[in-house]
XYZ file of C-alpha atoms in Angstrom:
454
model
C 84.995 46.706 -95.027
C 88.190 45.213 -96.425
C 88.638 41.462 -96.099
C 91.560 41.639 -93.716
C 93.053 40.486 -90.443
C 93.507 43.510 -88.174
C 94.713 42.615 -84.685
C 92.344 44.514 -82.345
C 94.859 44.229 -79.487
C 97.390 46.337 -81.375
C 95.622 47.853 -84.379
C 98.139 46.176 -86.697
C 96.886 45.193 -90.148
C 98.301 41.675 -90.394
C 97.045 40.373 -93.710
C 94.664 41.315 -96.521
C 92.782 39.080 -98.933
C 91.531 39.759 -102.417
C 87.802 39.119 -102.747
C 86.638 36.430 -105.132
C 86.042 37.524 -108.692
C 82.721 36.872 -110.438
C 84.302 33.814 -112.066
C 85.546 32.631 -108.684
C 82.071 32.906 -107.164
C 80.572 31.035 -110.117
C 83.107 28.245 -109.655
C 82.202 27.908 -105.963
C 78.480 27.785 -106.730
C 78.986 25.186 -109.432
C 81.043 22.998 -107.124
C 78.458 23.256 -104.326
C 75.638 22.193 -106.641
C 77.626 19.358 -108.182
C 78.769 18.120 -104.779
C 75.190 18.109 -103.487
C 74.025 15.759 -106.249
C 76.314 13.033 -104.902
C 76.714 13.984 -101.241
C 72.974 13.804 -100.615
C 73.164 10.083 -101.432
C 75.692 9.324 -98.701
C 74.442 7.536 -95.595
C 73.980 9.068 -92.187
C 76.730 6.779 -90.951
C 79.166 8.163 -93.538
C 78.323 11.770 -92.661
C 78.616 11.032 -88.944
C 82.068 9.600 -89.494
C 83.171 12.756 -91.287
C 81.846 14.961 -88.488
C 83.669 12.883 -85.883
C 86.917 13.255 -87.809
C 86.350 17.024 -87.954
C 85.838 16.991 -84.198
C 89.123 15.131 -83.739
C 90.996 17.772 -85.755
C 89.348 20.640 -83.859
C 90.312 19.120 -80.524
C 93.862 18.278 -81.598
C 94.482 21.760 -83.002
C 92.436 23.830 -80.539
C 95.404 25.909 -79.386
C 96.500 26.896 -82.890
C 92.954 27.486 -84.153
C 92.167 29.477 -81.028
C 95.135 31.750 -81.663
C 93.620 32.692 -85.013
C 90.381 33.795 -83.360
C 92.258 35.826 -80.746
C 94.382 37.440 -83.455
C 91.433 38.380 -85.635
C 88.683 39.412 -83.180
C 90.332 39.742 -79.773
C 88.714 37.217 -77.448
C 90.979 35.799 -74.784
C 93.015 32.804 -75.889
C 91.455 30.648 -73.172
C 87.973 31.555 -74.426
C 89.010 30.886 -78.020
C 90.316 27.415 -77.167
C 87.081 26.662 -75.321
C 85.086 27.788 -78.371
C 87.005 25.482 -80.707
C 86.437 22.551 -78.347
C 82.752 23.461 -78.096
C 82.573 23.315 -81.888
C 84.049 19.824 -81.747
C 81.427 18.825 -79.199
C 78.715 20.161 -81.520
C 80.027 18.024 -84.368
C 79.955 14.936 -82.156
C 76.465 15.717 -80.858
C 74.968 15.786 -84.352
C 77.048 12.811 -85.464
C 75.583 10.802 -82.593
C 71.959 11.943 -82.910
C 71.403 13.305 -86.406
C 70.197 10.059 -87.962
C 67.524 9.575 -85.300
C 66.316 13.179 -85.586
C 65.948 12.839 -89.362
C 64.382 9.372 -89.382
C 61.058 8.925 -91.170
C 58.227 10.126 -88.925
C 55.032 8.018 -89.195
C 51.473 9.364 -89.050
C 48.373 7.355 -88.012
C 46.309 7.003 -91.187
C 44.039 3.985 -91.479
C 44.605 1.818 -94.528
C 47.844 3.472 -95.654
C 51.461 3.894 -94.695
C 52.009 7.610 -94.220
C 55.149 9.318 -93.019
C 57.287 12.434 -93.290
C 60.682 12.036 -94.853
C 63.288 14.712 -94.143
C 65.376 15.370 -97.241
C 68.220 17.886 -97.713
C 67.490 21.076 -99.632
C 70.810 21.681 -101.379
C 73.492 24.359 -101.066
C 72.873 26.553 -98.005
C 74.412 30.023 -97.732
C 75.570 30.906 -94.220
C 76.269 34.567 -93.407
C 78.116 34.458 -90.117
C 79.470 36.998 -87.566
C 82.898 37.513 -86.084
C 82.080 37.283 -82.378
C 82.084 33.469 -82.121
C 83.876 32.788 -85.395
C 84.066 28.986 -84.970
C 80.968 28.098 -82.953
C 78.536 30.193 -84.994
C 79.680 28.390 -88.137
C 79.716 24.871 -86.724
C 76.319 25.206 -85.084
C 75.012 25.688 -88.629
C 77.433 23.408 -90.457
C 77.208 20.309 -88.262
C 73.420 19.835 -88.556
C 73.265 21.050 -92.166
C 76.007 18.697 -93.352
C 74.598 15.828 -91.297
C 71.289 16.353 -93.098
C 73.009 16.009 -96.490
C 73.198 19.651 -97.540
C 76.277 21.434 -98.837
C 77.424 24.725 -97.335
C 78.790 28.048 -98.541
C 80.197 30.312 -95.824
C 80.273 34.082 -96.173
C 82.037 34.908 -92.924
C 82.585 38.361 -91.430
C 85.267 40.281 -93.301
C 87.493 40.676 -90.231
C 87.935 36.907 -89.648
C 89.075 35.610 -93.060
C 91.767 33.325 -91.675
C 89.298 31.613 -89.355
C 86.913 31.199 -92.286
C 89.601 29.521 -94.379
C 90.708 27.398 -91.420
C 87.171 26.008 -91.004
C 87.052 24.988 -94.666
C 90.469 23.382 -94.256
C 89.395 21.411 -91.172
C 86.359 19.992 -92.965
C 88.392 19.183 -96.065
C 91.002 17.322 -94.035
C 88.212 15.497 -92.219
C 87.300 13.953 -95.560
C 84.243 15.900 -96.705
C 84.160 15.685 -100.517
C 85.269 18.630 -102.626
C 82.596 21.303 -102.820
C 80.591 20.125 -99.797
C 81.781 23.057 -97.665
C 83.430 26.169 -99.102
C 84.397 29.594 -97.811
C 83.491 32.616 -99.925
C 85.815 35.584 -99.419
C 83.375 38.182 -100.696
C 82.096 41.555 -99.454
C 78.620 41.929 -97.973
C 77.494 43.550 -101.211
C 77.658 40.118 -102.876
C 75.103 38.503 -100.553
C 71.934 39.590 -102.336
C 73.073 38.157 -105.689
C 74.123 34.928 -103.979
C 70.677 34.536 -102.433
C 69.136 35.171 -105.839
C 71.159 32.416 -107.508
C 68.914 29.421 -108.179
C 71.550 27.007 -106.882
C 71.333 28.475 -103.365
C 68.349 26.805 -101.723
C 68.352 28.400 -98.270
C 70.143 31.015 -96.192
C 70.979 31.431 -92.523
C 72.288 34.602 -90.935
C 73.558 35.476 -87.501
C 74.186 39.183 -87.238
C 72.708 42.610 -86.719
C 69.058 43.548 -87.080
C 69.690 45.704 -90.219
C 71.598 42.836 -91.867
C 68.793 40.464 -90.954
C 66.181 42.682 -92.553
C 68.141 42.767 -95.803
C 68.847 39.036 -95.908
C 65.300 38.126 -94.877
C 63.870 40.414 -97.567
C 66.144 38.921 -100.229
C 65.227 35.381 -99.167
C 61.546 36.284 -99.259
C 61.775 37.766 -102.740
C 63.378 34.556 -103.918
C 61.033 32.274 -101.926
C 63.845 30.608 -100.026
C 63.993 29.230 -96.510
C 65.792 31.508 -94.056
C 66.770 31.476 -90.411
C 67.685 34.785 -88.762
C 69.421 35.060 -85.386
C 69.786 38.771 -84.790
C 70.625 41.093 -81.937
C 69.576 40.896 -78.339
C 69.340 43.083 -75.264
C 68.701 40.381 -72.715
C 67.047 41.182 -69.411
C 68.671 39.889 -66.214
C 66.032 40.193 -63.491
C 66.955 39.961 -59.801
C 64.258 39.574 -57.139
C 64.596 39.771 -53.340
C 64.638 35.976 -52.835
C 67.684 35.559 -55.093
C 71.109 34.637 -53.771
C 72.734 38.004 -54.499
C 76.262 36.619 -54.502
C 75.437 34.033 -57.153
C 73.372 36.504 -59.148
C 76.191 39.060 -59.200
C 78.765 36.448 -60.200
C 76.541 35.146 -62.986
C 75.664 38.659 -64.102
C 79.295 39.748 -64.413
C 80.269 36.533 -66.184
C 77.379 36.886 -68.612
C 77.859 40.603 -69.270
C 81.595 40.219 -69.943
C 81.449 36.941 -71.879
C 83.424 37.330 -75.108
C 84.549 40.798 -74.006
C 80.879 41.759 -73.758
C 80.252 40.984 -77.425
C 77.569 38.307 -77.413
C 73.964 38.499 -78.516
C 72.925 36.650 -75.347
C 74.982 38.620 -72.833
C 73.032 39.893 -69.841
C 72.693 43.526 -70.899
C 69.789 45.042 -68.969
C 69.938 44.387 -65.214
C 66.443 44.835 -63.753
C 66.673 44.710 -59.973
C 63.906 44.816 -57.377
C 64.035 47.988 -55.283
C 64.537 46.030 -52.057
C 67.928 44.699 -53.225
C 68.838 47.209 -55.942
C 71.324 49.230 -53.898
C 73.260 46.188 -52.648
C 73.213 44.397 -56.000
C 74.380 47.493 -57.882
C 77.212 48.053 -55.400
C 78.438 44.468 -55.718
C 78.061 44.492 -59.506
C 80.041 47.721 -59.814
C 82.820 46.458 -57.546
C 83.178 43.233 -59.527
C 83.135 44.972 -62.898
C 85.724 47.542 -61.804
C 88.048 44.798 -60.529
C 88.312 42.962 -63.858
C 91.680 42.930 -65.618
C 91.658 44.375 -69.142
C 94.637 43.617 -71.336
C 96.473 41.339 -73.750
C 94.040 38.545 -74.722
C 96.919 36.062 -74.993
C 97.796 36.400 -71.293
C 96.336 33.948 -68.788
C 95.455 36.609 -66.212
C 93.424 38.760 -68.617
C 89.681 38.895 -67.949
C 88.748 41.140 -70.878
C 90.496 41.600 -74.195
C 89.821 44.323 -76.758
C 86.643 44.938 -78.673
C 86.707 43.701 -82.244
C 87.729 46.994 -83.855
C 88.256 50.707 -83.382
C 84.827 51.268 -84.938
C 83.268 49.040 -82.272
C 84.841 51.184 -79.533
C 83.602 54.360 -81.186
C 80.048 53.007 -81.526
C 79.893 51.763 -77.933
C 81.350 54.947 -76.482
C 78.860 57.072 -78.406
C 76.034 55.008 -76.870
C 77.496 55.353 -73.366
C 78.026 59.114 -73.608
C 74.596 59.600 -75.148
C 72.973 57.722 -72.284
C 74.915 59.699 -69.654
C 74.099 63.010 -71.351
C 70.424 62.015 -71.238
C 70.633 61.662 -67.444
C 72.056 58.219 -66.574
C 74.600 57.869 -63.756
C 78.022 56.467 -64.585
C 79.292 54.260 -61.742
C 82.525 52.938 -63.273
C 84.360 52.937 -66.605
C 82.954 54.963 -69.431
C 86.126 56.082 -71.253
C 88.104 54.186 -73.937
C 91.488 53.095 -72.633
C 94.604 54.923 -73.804
C 97.226 53.254 -75.945
C 97.143 50.963 -78.962
C 94.313 48.509 -79.455
C 90.524 48.680 -79.241
C 90.035 48.490 -75.480
C 86.949 49.602 -73.532
C 86.720 49.240 -69.751
C 83.995 47.413 -67.808
C 81.286 50.038 -67.382
C 78.146 50.327 -65.252
C 75.308 52.804 -65.886
C 72.170 53.204 -63.793
C 69.034 55.375 -63.799
C 68.663 54.801 -67.550
C 66.342 57.464 -69.023
C 63.569 56.601 -71.449
C 64.527 57.559 -74.983
C 68.269 57.313 -74.355
C 70.481 54.872 -76.285
C 70.556 52.600 -73.221
C 66.773 52.367 -73.221
C 66.247 50.640 -76.577
C 69.609 49.917 -78.245
C 71.844 46.868 -77.992
C 75.209 47.639 -76.357
C 77.904 45.358 -77.810
C 80.649 45.606 -75.232
C 81.231 45.302 -71.456
C 78.583 47.824 -70.367
C 75.980 46.883 -67.734
C 72.750 48.902 -67.728
C 70.857 48.839 -64.408
C 67.155 49.511 -63.803
C 65.273 49.551 -60.487
C 61.900 47.730 -60.461
C 59.167 48.362 -57.901
C 57.730 44.832 -58.006
C 57.329 41.786 -60.259
C 54.851 43.601 -62.529
C 57.290 46.467 -63.017
C 60.170 44.058 -63.681
C 58.179 42.305 -66.417
C 57.183 45.666 -67.908
C 60.803 46.818 -68.088
C 61.972 43.452 -69.474
C 59.430 43.689 -72.296
C 60.178 47.352 -73.038
C 62.661 46.408 -75.752
C 62.473 45.786 -79.494
C 64.505 42.611 -78.924
C 63.433 39.228 -77.614
C 66.325 36.802 -77.805
C 67.095 35.502 -74.317
C 66.671 36.446 -70.706
C 67.063 35.240 -67.155
C 65.355 35.791 -63.827
C 66.808 35.143 -60.393
C 64.182 34.172 -57.830
C 63.312 31.185 -55.651
C 59.603 32.076 -55.582
C 57.712 29.539 -57.780
C 54.942 32.018 -58.555
C 57.459 34.628 -59.723
C 59.331 32.024 -61.744
C 56.132 31.066 -63.543
C 55.289 34.676 -64.312
C 58.711 35.406 -65.786
C 58.610 32.244 -67.905
C 55.084 32.999 -69.109
C 55.084 36.778 -69.501
C 58.561 37.864 -70.622
C 58.559 38.171 -74.431
C 61.646 36.244 -75.445
C 62.720 33.155 -77.340
C 64.595 31.716 -74.348
C 64.023 32.236 -70.642
C 66.363 30.900 -67.969
C 65.615 30.818 -64.239
C 68.574 31.104 -61.836
C 70.943 30.632 -64.775
C 72.050 32.878 -67.611
C 71.270 32.181 -71.250
C 73.476 29.687 -73.040
C 74.066 28.302 -76.517
C 74.508 24.529 -76.431
C 73.681 21.758 -78.928
C 71.097 20.121 -76.664
C 68.796 23.180 -76.452
C 66.912 25.083 -79.202
C 68.278 28.587 -79.763
C 66.488 31.585 -81.242
C 64.432 34.680 -80.567
C 61.286 36.622 -81.214
C 60.428 40.250 -82.050
C 63.422 41.998 -83.679
C 65.777 39.227 -82.593
C 64.812 37.154 -85.613
C 62.951 33.963 -86.426
C 63.602 30.276 -86.783
C 65.609 28.111 -84.429
C 69.096 26.667 -84.360
C 70.505 23.690 -82.459
C 68.794 20.601 -81.024
C 66.174 18.999 -83.301
C 65.177 22.402 -84.667
C 68.652 23.011 -86.037
C 68.692 19.596 -87.664
C 65.358 20.238 -89.404
C 65.875 23.888 -90.363
C 67.250 23.047 -93.797
C 65.339 20.013 -94.950
C 62.284 19.367 -97.065
C 59.657 17.741 -94.835
C 58.160 15.554 -97.547
C 54.826 13.852 -96.888
C 54.744 10.300 -98.263
C 51.460 8.351 -98.606
C 51.591 4.690 -99.648
C 48.259 2.892 -100.055
């Protein structure tokens, strides 16, 4: 993929960027290593001050920065502004709490002073996706920089201007030269970067195939890695649920970010007693959404990120329908310029069809009917993914079963999955390993050094 800004609302190629040369990459690596040798010696108070200044810039320039995200990947401008402000909040959260989370941790050993000291590792390579082009980066950068690491960002090739804007924000906030740098390089450069001895760890948010490659490269080079991969989150609705609230939450979750989020509600698993009514309400709400220009205030859904994304999603939809699923609304790419796909609902999903096991990255709701709580748990676990999930029930026994028995890294009851600094984020099975955010995110890229003083 070319490193280029292509407006998905119009298909216009706005700007292209030349990838870094080998000498350019070497210069970035050298600067990151040199910067780490001094930056690691700064105090937590100094780093917190820099993060707070970055937060100020993000908040002051949220409209302009948000426009870049809308231009490059198509989310609505309102959603883009909210994402920039969320990134600012993440910076402040780690600025306020990072020192306490990385304080020496004592251990009870008689006759000695024993503790764990959390020390930065060095330059960390971040391979980040386009769907939340600011938040995904800052949820890595804020804790990593607060810990004393330096960062190298290989962002998705379709959001180069956002990638450069993030580096610019952190530079203007006062972070020393080389502490955070953007690498405009193709994906083919990642393996060699991981193999470079100056890179000490790697984090990736992206697809399962990309995660396998990055995880394998990190393993070969014995380097710490965190992988946040795809998801096909279950959204379970039981008879005791408030159907109105469940439908509203389900539509909001499924269409968040134009349906392009790893933690969207994707598989709606509904008890037979309420399946007909829930499906009717869900279909009505999805069909009523306004699809259009992401810069307009009355737009509910903007375009998908690219023409290729539309083609991939439509192939999955048609394959599922051809296998026997029922199409209730949507299901055909919209005419005209831009990469638009309508809100779509499929039900009666056949085993072995694309809807059964694949992740759908777009505004497509897949609906299953469950006979009882056992059947709902079975369907929820019948997926290679295990990122997030939610269950809607007021029955305490059912709540406990969903929390205990659904195979996922995050389980929400009467709420849909969220990504917020206060809560650990990550999955199991093919959704990756490691955790971001909260204390986990702060300690993902540190050396937990045991110290024993007699």
